[in-house]
Amino acid sequence: MSATAKKTAPLPDDIRAMKGGTPIVSLTAYTTPMAQMMDAHCDLVLVGDSVGMVLHGLTSTLGVTMEMMILHGQAVARGLSRAMMVVDMPFGSYEESPEQAFRNAARIMRETGAGAVKLEGGTHMAETIAFLVARGVPVMAHVGLTPQSINTLGGYKVQGRDAAAEKLMADARAVAGAGAFSVVLEKVPAVLADRITAEIDIPTIGIGASAGCDGQILVVDDMLGLFTAFKPKFVKRFGNLGEDGEAAIAAYAAEVRARTFPAEEHTFAAETPRKAKDK
Ligand code: KIV
């Protein structure tokens, strides 16, 4: 699917059908203007729980709540007309039981209009994924580095190296078998990502994985250079908005202090002007 070929938002089945074709383009978004900026260019927009770190200053995604995901999901939905929106299920909203997962997934879809939810976990989440899919909730799975589990994974390490490759392979097979329509592969060796992509029948969306995946995703604030607290190796900065923004703010501060802003064109005359633009 090209950026101009389709006018309505793709459905999970459309994304699934992109397996093995033109790579699926996806980014995260958390606000309306950012969603508007990417709508024409992305097939899929994820309201990621990374919002907690990049917009709210949290040190991990563990403190993200359902309310935060719903509020940002609603904002992103207002900025999209052609890309599919997926909303992350936050830590603690789905792990307890398939029933808990359904209750919260249904609330996310009802209150944001999301076309699907994403949840983290492989083999141990397969039962929950099957439960959701059977009840009308399309699921994007997420295996490899699952940031909601950093405390048990021992940090933000590469997953699936050496003997751990077979376990990750099994995780990918399990989520595909359970009915997920796509799966994010985060921070896994490139050869393993290629093996998984070749073996499972749903699209793999890589982040720190391989150019051979069926699609790619990045956190938008990372790739725009807006989030600069740290930069994972897999991030390529396609812009430097953080630096540009700080330079603009410094220029504003200097002009305010020098009384060169506001200039005459930014101020209002005492008499009612004839031209509407001056009102
Ligand atoms: O929360 C997020 O932004 C994500 C992506 C990194 C895949 O899960």
PDB file of C-alpha atoms and ligand atoms in Angstrom:
ATOM      1  CA  MET A   1       0.000   0.000   0.000  1.00  0.00           C
ATOM      2  CA  SER A   2       1.499   3.351  -0.993  1.00  0.00           C
ATOM      3  CA  ALA A   3       0.983   6.561   0.956  1.00  0.00           C
ATOM      4  CA  THR A   4      -1.500   7.792  -1.641  1.00  0.00           C
ATOM      5  CA  ALA A   5      -3.303   4.618  -2.729  1.00  0.00           C
ATOM      6  CA  LYS A   6      -5.917   4.350  -0.002  1.00  0.00           C
ATOM      7  CA  LYS A   7      -8.325   6.876   1.500  1.00  0.00           C
ATOM      8  CA  THR A   8      -9.764   4.921   4.430  1.00  0.00           C
ATOM      9  CA  ALA A   9      -7.835   3.610   7.422  1.00  0.00           C
ATOM     10  CA  PRO A  10      -6.478   0.105   6.896  1.00  0.00           C
ATOM     11  CA  LEU A  11      -7.947  -2.723   8.970  1.00  0.00           C
ATOM     12  CA  PRO A  12      -5.852  -5.340  10.754  1.00  0.00           C
ATOM     13  CA  ASP A  13      -6.461  -7.713   7.821  1.00  0.00           C
ATOM     14  CA  ASP A  14      -5.055  -5.089   5.397  1.00  0.00           C
ATOM     15  CA  ILE A  15      -1.910  -4.851   7.527  1.00  0.00           C
ATOM     16  CA  ARG A  16      -1.704  -8.645   7.672  1.00  0.00           C
ATOM     17  CA  ALA A  17      -1.999  -8.784   3.877  1.00  0.00           C
ATOM     18  CA  MET A  18       1.121  -6.602   3.600  1.00  0.00           C
ATOM     19  CA  LYS A  19       3.235  -9.570   4.787  1.00  0.00           C
ATOM     20  CA  GLY A  20       6.166 -10.004   2.406  1.00  0.00           C
ATOM     21  CA  GLY A  21       5.277  -6.917   0.337  1.00  0.00           C
ATOM     22  CA  THR A  22       6.178  -3.242   0.528  1.00  0.00           C
ATOM     23  CA  PRO A  23       7.464  -2.670   4.063  1.00  0.00           C
ATOM     24  CA  ILE A  24       4.855  -1.467   6.575  1.00  0.00           C
ATOM     25  CA  VAL A  25       5.703   2.037   7.785  1.00  0.00           C
ATOM     26  CA  SER A  26       4.842   2.790  11.388  1.00  0.00           C
ATOM     27  CA  LEU A  27       5.691   5.345  14.048  1.00  0.00           C
ATOM     28  CA  THR A  28       4.433   6.148  17.502  1.00  0.00           C
ATOM     29  CA  ALA A  29       2.332   9.264  18.142  1.00  0.00           C
ATOM     30  CA  TYR A  30       0.823  10.801  21.264  1.00  0.00           C
ATOM     31  CA  THR A  31      -0.710  14.100  20.116  1.00  0.00           C
ATOM     32  CA  THR A  32      -3.026  15.397  17.388  1.00  0.00           C
ATOM     33  CA  PRO A  33      -0.458  17.551  15.506  1.00  0.00           C
ATOM     34  CA  MET A  34       2.106  14.748  15.436  1.00  0.00           C
ATOM     35  CA  ALA A  35      -0.562  12.306  14.180  1.00  0.00           C
ATOM     36  CA  GLN A  36      -1.552  14.796  11.446  1.00  0.00           C
ATOM     37  CA  MET A  37       2.088  15.078  10.383  1.00  0.00           C
ATOM     38  CA  MET A  38       2.480  11.320   9.867  1.00  0.00           C
ATOM     39  CA  ASP A  39      -1.004  10.355   8.646  1.00  0.00           C
ATOM     40  CA  ALA A  40      -0.151  10.541   4.937  1.00  0.00           C
ATOM     41  CA  HIS A  41       3.122   8.659   5.344  1.00  0.00           C
ATOM     42  CA  CYS A  42       2.400   5.804   7.753  1.00  0.00           C
ATOM     43  CA  ASP A  43       0.334   2.660   7.382  1.00  0.00           C
ATOM     44  CA  LEU A  44       0.061   2.208  11.127  1.00  0.00           C
ATOM     45  CA  VAL A  45       0.379   4.623  14.047  1.00  0.00           C
ATOM     46  CA  LEU A  46       0.980   3.260  17.517  1.00  0.00           C
ATOM     47  CA  VAL A  47      -0.032   5.174  20.614  1.00  0.00           C
ATOM     48  CA  GLY A  48       2.825   3.587  22.548  1.00  0.00           C
ATOM     49  CA  ASP A  49       3.197   3.461  26.296  1.00  0.00           C
ATOM     50  CA  SER A  50       6.588   5.055  25.554  1.00  0.00           C
ATOM     51  CA  VAL A  51       4.437   8.202  26.011  1.00  0.00           C
ATOM     52  CA  GLY A  52       5.235   7.898  29.718  1.00  0.00           C
ATOM     53  CA  MET A  53       8.953   8.345  29.081  1.00  0.00           C
ATOM     54  CA  VAL A  54       9.028  10.732  26.142  1.00  0.00           C
ATOM     55  CA  LEU A  55       6.171  13.075  27.093  1.00  0.00           C
ATOM     56  CA  HIS A  56       5.668  12.642  30.835  1.00  0.00           C
ATOM     57  CA  GLY A  57       9.282  12.278  32.000  1.00  0.00           C
ATOM     58  CA  LEU A  58       8.817   8.846  33.630  1.00  0.00           C
ATOM     59  CA  THR A  59      11.945   6.685  33.911  1.00  0.00           C
ATOM     60  CA  SER A  60      10.190   3.585  32.493  1.00  0.00           C
ATOM     61  CA  THR A  61       6.816   2.628  31.010  1.00  0.00           C
ATOM     62  CA  LEU A  62       5.671   0.957  34.237  1.00  0.00           C
ATOM     63  CA  GLY A  63       3.887   4.043  35.585  1.00  0.00           C
ATOM     64  CA  VAL A  64       1.684   4.500  32.520  1.00  0.00           C
ATOM     65  CA  THR A  65      -2.053   4.180  33.241  1.00  0.00           C
ATOM     66  CA  MET A  66      -5.182   3.304  31.252  1.00  0.00           C
ATOM     67  CA  GLU A  67      -6.286   6.942  31.596  1.00  0.00           C
ATOM     68  CA  MET A  68      -3.053   8.183  29.991  1.00  0.00           C
ATOM     69  CA  MET A  69      -3.380   5.725  27.094  1.00  0.00           C
ATOM     70  CA  ILE A  70      -7.012   6.687  26.519  1.00  0.00           C
ATOM     71  CA  LEU A  71      -6.345  10.438  26.647  1.00  0.00           C
ATOM     72  CA  HIS A  72      -3.436  10.199  24.185  1.00  0.00           C
ATOM     73  CA  GLY A  73      -5.355   7.690  22.036  1.00  0.00           C
ATOM     74  CA  GLN A  74      -8.227  10.166  21.708  1.00  0.00           C
ATOM     75  CA  ALA A  75      -5.791  12.953  20.758  1.00  0.00           C
ATOM     76  CA  VAL A  76      -4.075  10.820  18.107  1.00  0.00           C
ATOM     77  CA  ALA A  77      -7.415   9.635  16.673  1.00  0.00           C
ATOM     78  CA  ARG A  78      -8.333  13.279  15.972  1.00  0.00           C
ATOM     79  CA  GLY A  79      -5.234  13.616  13.785  1.00  0.00           C
ATOM     80  CA  LEU A  80      -5.635  10.465  11.674  1.00  0.00           C
ATOM     81  CA  SER A  81      -7.841   9.809   8.683  1.00  0.00           C
ATOM     82  CA  ARG A  82      -5.917   7.200   6.707  1.00  0.00           C
ATOM     83  CA  ALA A  83      -3.427   5.365   8.935  1.00  0.00           C
ATOM     84  CA  MET A  84      -4.541   2.590  11.266  1.00  0.00           C
ATOM     85  CA  MET A  85      -4.320   3.422  14.975  1.00  0.00           C
ATOM     86  CA  VAL A  86      -3.180   0.826  17.513  1.00  0.00           C
ATOM     87  CA  VAL A  87      -3.113   1.643  21.239  1.00  0.00           C
ATOM     88  CA  ASP A  88      -0.760  -0.004  23.736  1.00  0.00           C
ATOM     89  CA  MET A  89      -2.209  -1.766  26.762  1.00  0.00           C
ATOM     90  CA  PRO A  90      -0.329  -0.405  29.781  1.00  0.00           C
ATOM     91  CA  PHE A  91       1.466  -2.492  32.404  1.00  0.00           C
ATOM     92  CA  GLY A  92      -0.993  -4.169  34.781  1.00  0.00           C
ATOM     93  CA  SER A  93      -4.028  -3.827  32.492  1.00  0.00           C
ATOM     94  CA  TYR A  94      -3.948  -7.293  30.852  1.00  0.00           C
ATOM     95  CA  GLU A  95      -1.526  -9.740  32.491  1.00  0.00           C
ATOM     96  CA  GLU A  96      -3.808 -10.969  35.282  1.00  0.00           C
ATOM     97  CA  SER A  97      -6.342 -12.871  33.154  1.00  0.00           C
ATOM     98  CA  PRO A  98      -7.864 -12.956  29.667  1.00  0.00           C
ATOM     99  CA  GLU A  99     -11.024 -11.433  31.189  1.00  0.00           C
ATOM    100  CA  GLN A 100      -9.102  -8.469  32.631  1.00  0.00           C
ATOM    101  CA  ALA A 101      -7.402  -8.014  29.252  1.00  0.00           C
ATOM    102  CA  PHE A 102     -10.750  -8.062  27.411  1.00  0.00           C
ATOM    103  CA  ARG A 103     -12.338  -5.550  29.793  1.00  0.00           C
ATOM    104  CA  ASN A 104      -9.491  -3.067  29.340  1.00  0.00           C
ATOM    105  CA  ALA A 105      -8.987  -3.688  25.614  1.00  0.00           C
ATOM    106  CA  ALA A 106     -12.717  -3.115  25.004  1.00  0.00           C
ATOM    107  CA  ARG A 107     -12.537   0.135  27.005  1.00  0.00           C
ATOM    108  CA  ILE A 108      -9.535   1.328  24.959  1.00  0.00           C
ATOM    109  CA  MET A 109     -11.261   0.544  21.656  1.00  0.00           C
ATOM    110  CA  ARG A 110     -14.601   2.048  22.774  1.00  0.00           C
ATOM    111  CA  GLU A 111     -13.132   5.280  24.163  1.00  0.00           C
ATOM    112  CA  THR A 112     -10.401   5.934  21.554  1.00  0.00           C
ATOM    113  CA  GLY A 113     -11.723   4.352  18.356  1.00  0.00           C
ATOM    114  CA  ALA A 114      -8.502   2.287  18.027  1.00  0.00           C
ATOM    115  CA  GLY A 115      -8.586  -0.460  15.414  1.00  0.00           C
ATOM    116  CA  ALA A 116      -6.504  -2.773  17.612  1.00  0.00           C
ATOM    117  CA  VAL A 117      -4.491  -2.997  20.817  1.00  0.00           C
ATOM    118  CA  LYS A 118      -0.877  -4.020  21.384  1.00  0.00           C
ATOM    119  CA  LEU A 119       0.325  -6.072  24.325  1.00  0.00           C
ATOM    120  CA  GLU A 120       3.721  -7.376  25.359  1.00  0.00           C
ATOM    121  CA  GLY A 121       4.608 -11.036  25.794  1.00  0.00           C
ATOM    122  CA  GLY A 122       5.040 -14.269  23.847  1.00  0.00           C
ATOM    123  CA  THR A 123       4.086 -17.831  24.742  1.00  0.00           C
ATOM    124  CA  HIS A 124       2.665 -16.879  28.156  1.00  0.00           C
ATOM    125  CA  MET A 125       0.284 -14.323  26.558  1.00  0.00           C
ATOM    126  CA  ALA A 126      -0.939 -16.623  23.744  1.00  0.00           C
ATOM    127  CA  GLU A 127      -4.084 -17.686  25.627  1.00  0.00           C
ATOM    128  CA  THR A 128      -4.996 -14.035  26.259  1.00  0.00           C
ATOM    129  CA  ILE A 129      -4.385 -13.080  22.617  1.00  0.00           C
ATOM    130  CA  ALA A 130      -6.653 -15.920  21.421  1.00  0.00           C
ATOM    131  CA  PHE A 131      -9.331 -14.863  23.965  1.00  0.00           C
ATOM    132  CA  LEU A 132      -9.263 -11.252  22.728  1.00  0.00           C
ATOM    133  CA  VAL A 133      -9.234 -12.114  19.023  1.00  0.00           C
ATOM    134  CA  ALA A 134     -12.187 -14.507  19.468  1.00  0.00           C
ATOM    135  CA  ARG A 135     -14.128 -11.605  21.018  1.00  0.00           C
ATOM    136  CA  GLY A 136     -13.446  -9.013  18.319  1.00  0.00           C
ATOM    137  CA  VAL A 137     -10.246  -7.383  19.581  1.00  0.00           C
ATOM    138  CA  PRO A 138      -7.449  -7.398  16.981  1.00  0.00           C
ATOM    139  CA  VAL A 139      -4.093  -7.776  18.704  1.00  0.00           C
ATOM    140  CA  MET A 140      -0.608  -6.677  17.735  1.00  0.00           C
ATOM    141  CA  ALA A 141       1.874  -8.696  19.779  1.00  0.00           C
ATOM    142  CA  HIS A 142       5.289  -7.512  21.013  1.00  0.00           C
ATOM    143  CA  VAL A 143       8.172  -9.920  21.725  1.00  0.00           C
ATOM    144  CA  GLY A 144      11.927  -9.670  22.261  1.00  0.00           C
ATOM    145  CA  LEU A 145      12.729  -6.730  24.504  1.00  0.00           C
ATOM    146  CA  THR A 146       9.436  -6.009  26.238  1.00  0.00           C
ATOM    147  CA  PRO A 147      10.037  -2.783  28.192  1.00  0.00           C
ATOM    148  CA  GLN A 148       7.241  -3.463  30.711  1.00  0.00           C
ATOM    149  CA  SER A 149       9.367  -6.436  31.915  1.00  0.00           C
ATOM    150  CA  ILE A 150      12.713  -4.643  32.335  1.00  0.00           C
ATOM    151  CA  ASN A 151      12.809  -5.603  35.999  1.00  0.00           C
ATOM    152  CA  THR A 152      12.725  -9.308  35.195  1.00  0.00           C
ATOM    153  CA  LEU A 153      14.746  -9.031  31.962  1.00  0.00           C
ATOM    154  CA  GLY A 154      17.557  -7.240  33.822  1.00  0.00           C
ATOM    155  CA  GLY A 155      17.367  -4.004  31.807  1.00  0.00           C
ATOM    156  CA  TYR A 156      17.083  -2.987  28.171  1.00  0.00           C
ATOM    157  CA  LYS A 157      19.212  -5.856  26.828  1.00  0.00           C
ATOM    158  CA  VAL A 158      19.249  -7.493  23.391  1.00  0.00           C
ATOM    159  CA  GLN A 159      16.967 -10.555  23.562  1.00  0.00           C
ATOM    160  CA  GLY A 160      17.260 -13.899  21.770  1.00  0.00           C
ATOM    161  CA  ARG A 161      21.033 -14.226  21.611  1.00  0.00           C
ATOM    162  CA  ASP A 162      22.726 -17.636  21.671  1.00  0.00           C
ATOM    163  CA  ALA A 163      20.581 -20.311  23.360  1.00  0.00           C
ATOM    164  CA  ALA A 164      17.738 -17.823  23.964  1.00  0.00           C
ATOM    165  CA  ALA A 165      17.041 -17.732  20.205  1.00  0.00           C
ATOM    166  CA  GLU A 166      14.794 -20.817  20.284  1.00  0.00           C
ATOM    167  CA  LYS A 167      12.662 -19.403  23.126  1.00  0.00           C
ATOM    168  CA  LEU A 168      12.131 -16.186  21.152  1.00  0.00           C
ATOM    169  CA  MET A 169      11.337 -18.197  18.028  1.00  0.00           C
ATOM    170  CA  ALA A 170       8.720 -20.095  20.080  1.00  0.00           C
ATOM    171  CA  ASP A 171       7.276 -16.796  21.382  1.00  0.00           C
ATOM    172  CA  ALA A 172       6.836 -15.505  17.830  1.00  0.00           C
ATOM    173  CA  ARG A 173       5.203 -18.764  16.707  1.00  0.00           C
ATOM    174  CA  ALA A 174       2.889 -18.702  19.743  1.00  0.00           C
ATOM    175  CA  VAL A 175       1.551 -15.179  19.174  1.00  0.00           C
ATOM    176  CA  ALA A 176       1.074 -15.842  15.449  1.00  0.00           C
ATOM    177  CA  GLY A 177      -0.715 -19.100  16.242  1.00  0.00           C
ATOM    178  CA  ALA A 178      -2.935 -17.328  18.777  1.00  0.00           C
ATOM    179  CA  GLY A 179      -4.246 -14.974  16.085  1.00  0.00           C
ATOM    180  CA  ALA A 180      -2.222 -11.756  16.474  1.00  0.00           C
ATOM    181  CA  PHE A 181      -2.367  -9.808  13.185  1.00  0.00           C
ATOM    182  CA  SER A 182       1.239  -8.608  13.484  1.00  0.00           C
ATOM    183  CA  VAL A 183       4.114  -8.720  15.936  1.00  0.00           C
ATOM    184  CA  VAL A 184       6.699  -6.159  17.017  1.00  0.00           C
ATOM    185  CA  LEU A 185      10.224  -7.592  17.314  1.00  0.00           C
ATOM    186  CA  GLU A 186      12.239  -5.307  19.599  1.00  0.00           C
ATOM    187  CA  LYS A 187      16.010  -5.433  20.042  1.00  0.00           C
ATOM    188  CA  VAL A 188      16.657  -8.906  18.646  1.00  0.00           C
ATOM    189  CA  PRO A 189      19.601 -10.091  16.519  1.00  0.00           C
ATOM    190  CA  ALA A 190      19.077  -9.384  12.811  1.00  0.00           C
ATOM    191  CA  VAL A 191      19.509 -13.018  11.745  1.00  0.00           C
ATOM    192  CA  LEU A 192      16.896 -14.151  14.247  1.00  0.00           C
ATOM    193  CA  ALA A 193      14.471 -11.433  13.115  1.00  0.00           C
ATOM    194  CA  ASP A 194      14.961 -12.646   9.519  1.00  0.00           C
ATOM    195  CA  ARG A 195      14.329 -16.257  10.576  1.00  0.00           C
ATOM    196  CA  ILE A 196      11.137 -15.308  12.416  1.00  0.00           C
ATOM    197  CA  THR A 197       9.965 -13.185   9.469  1.00  0.00           C
ATOM    198  CA  ALA A 198      10.501 -16.110   7.096  1.00  0.00           C
ATOM    199  CA  GLU A 199       8.757 -18.609   9.345  1.00  0.00           C
ATOM    200  CA  ILE A 200       5.611 -16.983  10.735  1.00  0.00           C
ATOM    201  CA  ASP A 201       2.657 -15.960   8.565  1.00  0.00           C
ATOM    202  CA  ILE A 202       1.977 -12.532  10.122  1.00  0.00           C
ATOM    203  CA  PRO A 203       3.964  -9.328   9.508  1.00  0.00           C
ATOM    204  CA  THR A 204       6.941  -8.654  11.750  1.00  0.00           C
ATOM    205  CA  ILE A 205       7.466  -5.007  12.654  1.00  0.00           C
ATOM    206  CA  GLY A 206      11.071  -4.392  13.650  1.00  0.00           C
ATOM    207  CA  ILE A 207      12.570  -1.927  16.105  1.00  0.00           C
ATOM    208  CA  GLY A 208      16.226  -2.754  16.588  1.00  0.00           C
ATOM    209  CA  ALA A 209      15.660  -5.940  14.564  1.00  0.00           C
ATOM    210  CA  SER A 210      16.358  -6.190  10.803  1.00  0.00           C
ATOM    211  CA  ALA A 211      15.663  -4.345   7.546  1.00  0.00           C
ATOM    212  CA  GLY A 212      14.277  -7.718   6.413  1.00  0.00           C
ATOM    213  CA  CYS A 213      11.273  -7.409   8.740  1.00  0.00           C
ATOM    214  CA  ASP A 214       7.880  -6.842   7.096  1.00  0.00           C
ATOM    215  CA  GLY A 215       7.822  -3.320   8.551  1.00  0.00           C
ATOM    216  CA  GLN A 216       9.595  -0.911  10.869  1.00  0.00           C
ATOM    217  CA  ILE A 217       8.566   1.221  13.821  1.00  0.00           C
ATOM    218  CA  LEU A 218      10.368   3.936  15.783  1.00  0.00           C
ATOM    219  CA  VAL A 219       9.383   6.194  18.647  1.00  0.00           C
ATOM    220  CA  VAL A 220       8.668   9.479  16.858  1.00  0.00           C
ATOM    221  CA  ASP A 221      10.343  11.665  19.479  1.00  0.00           C
ATOM    222  CA  ASP A 222      13.519   9.564  19.083  1.00  0.00           C
ATOM    223  CA  MET A 223      13.675   9.799  15.296  1.00  0.00           C
ATOM    224  CA  LEU A 224      12.887  13.533  15.301  1.00  0.00           C
ATOM    225  CA  GLY A 225      15.576  14.243  17.911  1.00  0.00           C
ATOM    226  CA  LEU A 226      12.979  15.540  20.383  1.00  0.00           C
ATOM    227  CA  PHE A 227      13.775  12.969  23.069  1.00  0.00           C
ATOM    228  CA  THR A 228      17.478  13.202  23.829  1.00  0.00           C
ATOM    229  CA  ALA A 229      17.823  11.801  27.374  1.00  0.00           C
ATOM    230  CA  PHE A 230      19.434   8.725  25.768  1.00  0.00           C
ATOM    231  CA  LYS A 231      19.638   7.222  22.260  1.00  0.00           C
ATOM    232  CA  PRO A 232      19.381   3.462  21.760  1.00  0.00           C
ATOM    233  CA  LYS A 233      21.697   2.088  19.039  1.00  0.00           C
ATOM    234  CA  PHE A 234      18.682   1.209  16.861  1.00  0.00           C
ATOM    235  CA  VAL A 235      17.480   4.814  16.671  1.00  0.00           C
ATOM    236  CA  LYS A 236      18.379   6.874  13.621  1.00  0.00           C
ATOM    237  CA  ARG A 237      17.739  10.580  14.054  1.00  0.00           C
ATOM    238  CA  PHE A 238      16.022  11.811  10.892  1.00  0.00           C
ATOM    239  CA  GLY A 239      15.697  15.328  12.385  1.00  0.00           C
ATOM    240  CA  ASN A 240      17.008  17.518  15.177  1.00  0.00           C
ATOM    241  CA  LEU A 241      13.834  19.161  16.431  1.00  0.00           C
ATOM    242  CA  GLY A 242      15.098  19.253  20.012  1.00  0.00           C
ATOM    243  CA  GLU A 243      18.132  21.345  19.027  1.00  0.00           C
ATOM    244  CA  ASP A 244      16.072  23.478  16.621  1.00  0.00           C
ATOM    245  CA  GLY A 245      13.452  24.042  19.302  1.00  0.00           C
ATOM    246  CA  GLU A 246      15.994  25.079  21.915  1.00  0.00           C
ATOM    247  CA  ALA A 247      17.646  27.475  19.468  1.00  0.00           C
ATOM    248  CA  ALA A 248      14.235  29.034  18.725  1.00  0.00           C
ATOM    249  CA  ILE A 249      13.477  29.427  22.432  1.00  0.00           C
ATOM    250  CA  ALA A 250      16.904  31.003  23.039  1.00  0.00           C
ATOM    251  CA  ALA A 251      16.270  33.469  20.167  1.00  0.00           C
ATOM    252  CA  TYR A 252      12.858  34.355  21.656  1.00  0.00           C
ATOM    253  CA  ALA A 253      14.383  34.894  25.111  1.00  0.00           C
ATOM    254  CA  ALA A 254      17.081  37.161  23.652  1.00  0.00           C
ATOM    255  CA  GLU A 255      14.519  39.240  21.715  1.00  0.00           C
ATOM    256  CA  VAL A 256      12.250  39.609  24.741  1.00  0.00           C
ATOM    257  CA  ARG A 257      15.205  40.792  26.857  1.00  0.00           C
ATOM    258  CA  ALA A 258      16.347  43.178  24.109  1.00  0.00           C
ATOM    259  CA  ARG A 259      12.736  44.462  23.645  1.00  0.00           C
ATOM    260  CA  THR A 260      12.941  43.648  19.905  1.00  0.00           C
ATOM    261  CA  PHE A 261       9.980  41.283  20.262  1.00  0.00           C
ATOM    262  CA  PRO A 262       7.134  42.022  19.867  1.00  0.00           C
ATOM    263  CA  ALA A 263       7.889  44.203  16.841  1.00  0.00           C
ATOM    264  CA  GLU A 264       5.388  46.637  15.345  1.00  0.00           C
ATOM    265  CA  GLU A 265       3.806  43.945  13.149  1.00  0.00           C
ATOM    266  CA  HIS A 266       2.914  41.922  16.246  1.00  0.00           C
ATOM    267  CA  THR A 267       1.134  44.781  18.038  1.00  0.00           C
ATOM    268  CA  PHE A 268      -2.260  46.511  17.574  1.00  0.00           C
ATOM    269  CA  ALA A 269      -3.120  50.094  16.633  1.00  0.00           C
ATOM    270  CA  ALA A 270      -5.423  52.194  18.828  1.00  0.00           C
ATOM    271  CA  GLU A 271      -7.738  53.029  15.897  1.00  0.00           C
ATOM    272  CA  THR A 272      -9.979  50.344  14.310  1.00  0.00           C
ATOM    273  CA  PRO A 273      -8.129  49.278  11.099  1.00  0.00           C
ATOM    274  CA  ARG A 274      -9.792  49.049   7.680  1.00  0.00           C
ATOM    275  CA  LYS A 275      -8.082  45.777   6.730  1.00  0.00           C
ATOM    276  CA  ALA A 276      -9.485  42.621   8.373  1.00  0.00           C
ATOM    277  CA  LYS A 277      -6.006  41.089   8.747  1.00  0.00           C
ATOM    278  CA  ASP A 278      -4.983  43.842  11.182  1.00  0.00           C
ATOM    279  CA  LYS A 279      -7.942  43.385  13.544  1.00  0.00           C
TER     280      LYS A 279
HETATM  281  O1  KIV B   1       5.632   1.971  23.450  1.00  0.00           O
HETATM  282  C1  KIV B   1       6.185   1.988  22.338  1.00  0.00           C
HETATM  283  O2  KIV B   1       6.533   3.053  21.801  1.00  0.00           O
HETATM  284  C2  KIV B   1       6.435   0.710  21.691  1.00  0.00           C
HETATM  285  C3  KIV B   1       7.246   0.736  20.429  1.00  0.00           C
HETATM  286  C4  KIV B   1       8.656   1.010  20.759  1.00  0.00           C
HETATM  287  C5  KIV B   1       7.100  -0.501  19.652  1.00  0.00           C
HETATM  288  O3  KIV B   1       6.035  -0.298  22.161  1.00  0.00           O
END
